[in-house]
Amino acid sequence: MTIHYIEEKQLFHLQAVDTSYIFQIVNGYPVHLYWGRKLTHDSSLSRFLDYPKQAWIDRLPQEYPQYGSGDFRHPAYQVQLEDGSRITELVYQSHRILNGKPRLQGLPAVYTESDEEAQTLELVLKDPYSGLAVILLYSVFRDHNAITRSVRFVHDGKGAVRILRALSASVDLFDSDYEALYLAGAWTRECHIQRRRIGPGTTRIESRRGASSHQLNPFMALVRPNADEEHGEVYGLSLVYSGNYSAEAEVDQYGSTRFSIGLNAFDFSWKLDPGDSFETPEAVMVYSGEGIGGMSRTLHRLYRTRLVRGVHRDRERPILVNNWEATYFNFNAEKIESIAKAGAELGIELFVLDDGWFGKRNDDTTSLGDWVVDRNKLPNGLTDLAERVNRLGLQFGLWVEPEMVSPDSDLYRRNPDWCLHVEGRRRTEARTQLVLDLSRQEVRDYLFEALSEIFSTVPVSYVKWDMNRNMTEIGSVDYPAERQPEIAHRYMLGLYELLERLTGRFPHILFEGCSSGGGRFDPGMLYYMPQTWTSDNTDAIERLKIQYGTSIVYPISTIGAHISAVPNHQVGRITPLTTRGDVAMSGNFGYELDLTRFTDDEKETVKQQVNLYKEIRSLVQQGDLYRLKNPFQGNETAWMFVSEDQTEALVFYFRVLAEPNASHKRLRLKGLHPDYQYAMMDSELILTGDSLMNFGLTVPHLHGDFTSTWFRLKQKQA
């Protein structure tokens, strides 16, 4: 059993693999008592974890706090009643404990494959005055050190209620000795690690862009000041959502911290008529007593095995070549076939045709929405090209950007009201495109039919789904005035519905999410698309920080990483092909350049890279990641992958700039079995796991800037 209830004290004890989460009903309020390392469940808990009933509400550490009745900290929810008042008071009504984990209506979420994998607590709170019921859902996993939370609002009263704020999780911690850890950046420099001390007031990250964003990822952790990769306490919140969100840590006058995550209340409200309900996105809560790395590996295993779905979840991902940086919009069938032919000779498995194959798409100013092949570029059609690629022994993949429309397109000329807009107002264009209104069923139906026509007539095995701008003029002609603040969230629900239909009809297609790179790299999209294009920046040195930061939350199997040409198209840097390969092989590996331009020596290097990745990709994509050297803190970067049974490991080491008269470098490894003997491949060296983790490996001398090396270790059989 993972959820316990002590009835005489109204105390709930949730136990994950190595975590306990405890709260109690006090004067009708669910009051938080403990979140941390797993505690033994016995009767003594109710003696030392018993909150005083005379506590003032502004001091209560609450599970789902309200505003207006004495608590002056930021609330988890707020509603407006029909009389204009914003005062509700939720009190405990009932609860039930279920085996398994119910699905959320219309929202992505972590799942179970059998009821034995988890238990769920449904805690029903009710405001007697308005009739509003709020159900707090807690799911606890048997095999994962995580707890998920979401909230369902049900209006059982009279008259309309308007939800103004609806967070997914809120927890009051008893002190403020923390640093906030989060991922920030911009286009081409996503997921840079930020870490700063919290103090009185609020530390807040958010998106108001209609997408989870390049700027701030929907994740925040509170870490003890002494916490590092291996040691110290970490409390992580990750939101399974792809739209506007907020995460915040508020330190009050008593030094306690309110930590929360959920939908962004900015420019949001949701009308509930009597009988209506509303569900929030799911928050994933992870406690680690083994530092940041422990939190990451919990999230990795959970997301890799119980968020990602479908036939590709456990399959090795193919090595691909994408033509974008090779040709941009300037290609024809012969050029594409020549790149695919070169790829086949090098052992590559998948060719991806990027932007420019449809409508009159010779640049980025036209044709989005017109999902018909450009016969000027491909006179024999897309099916013919795909079959030519297939005959070379490669799978065929395709780029699409379905959520957008170009003003210069047949679709827009037919349906100018199909985009997000407000009548009489300017329609802001970005990248010469507008955003289709996916809150409307007819728009989603058009996209489903147009894309289904392509996917069912062309032998497509992979789709890169791009989204290259954020929302402006957020409005819809399908909804009345009082529901306009719902549109951004309705858009996300519409997108999720469309993706559910498409992935259900075409389960064989491997979908990769993209939003100008990492602008929508979030757990919500991973529910439908097993991997994401991590960044449009393909420079190997910049990618060290981007991929390291992304791995704080996301498993390597979700991280797309490609070798591109030099000088790099984003920063102009020239890096060795071997270094570019080692960085890209630390993710879902591929190439994004003109393979026909390789020299014979480069072709030989690429063949070696392809063959190596085929040997190691199951370890990279499914193994446990350990970060060894932090690129944000010095000249070196290192990480390693360890098989679940600890019999195999792969270590990558990178040095950015050469150092004169440098000392010998040693890498202390992690995650190995201390008693195993490990043989280093291509060497006669045999070392025990404890010596590798405590003394380390000596890094060979590297010459020049932007260099790298790697080590493979396998357990020596007796």
CSV table of C-alpha atoms in Angstrom, one decimal, residues 12 58 72 98 214 264 312 330 338 356 362 369 497 499 674 686:
chain,number,residue,atom,x,y,z
A,12,PHE,CA,-2.8,11.0,5.3
A,58,ASP,CA,-2.0,32.7,8.0
A,72,PHE,CA,-2.4,36.6,2.9
A,98,LEU,CA,-8.3,4.2,-5.4
A,214,HIS,CA,12.4,29.1,-24.8
A,264,ASN,CA,-0.7,31.1,-15.2
A,312,HIS,CA,8.4,4.0,-30.1
A,330,ASN,CA,16.4,25.4,-52.4
A,338,SER,CA,21.6,12.5,-53.6
A,356,GLY,CA,9.8,23.9,-48.4
A,362,ASN,CA,10.4,29.1,-51.6
A,369,GLY,CA,-1.7,25.9,-44.3
A,497,GLU,CA,-7.1,16.6,-29.0
A,499,LEU,CA,-2.4,15.1,-31.5
A,674,PRO,CA,31.5,-0.8,-6.4
A,686,ILE,CA,40.7,-3.5,-15.7
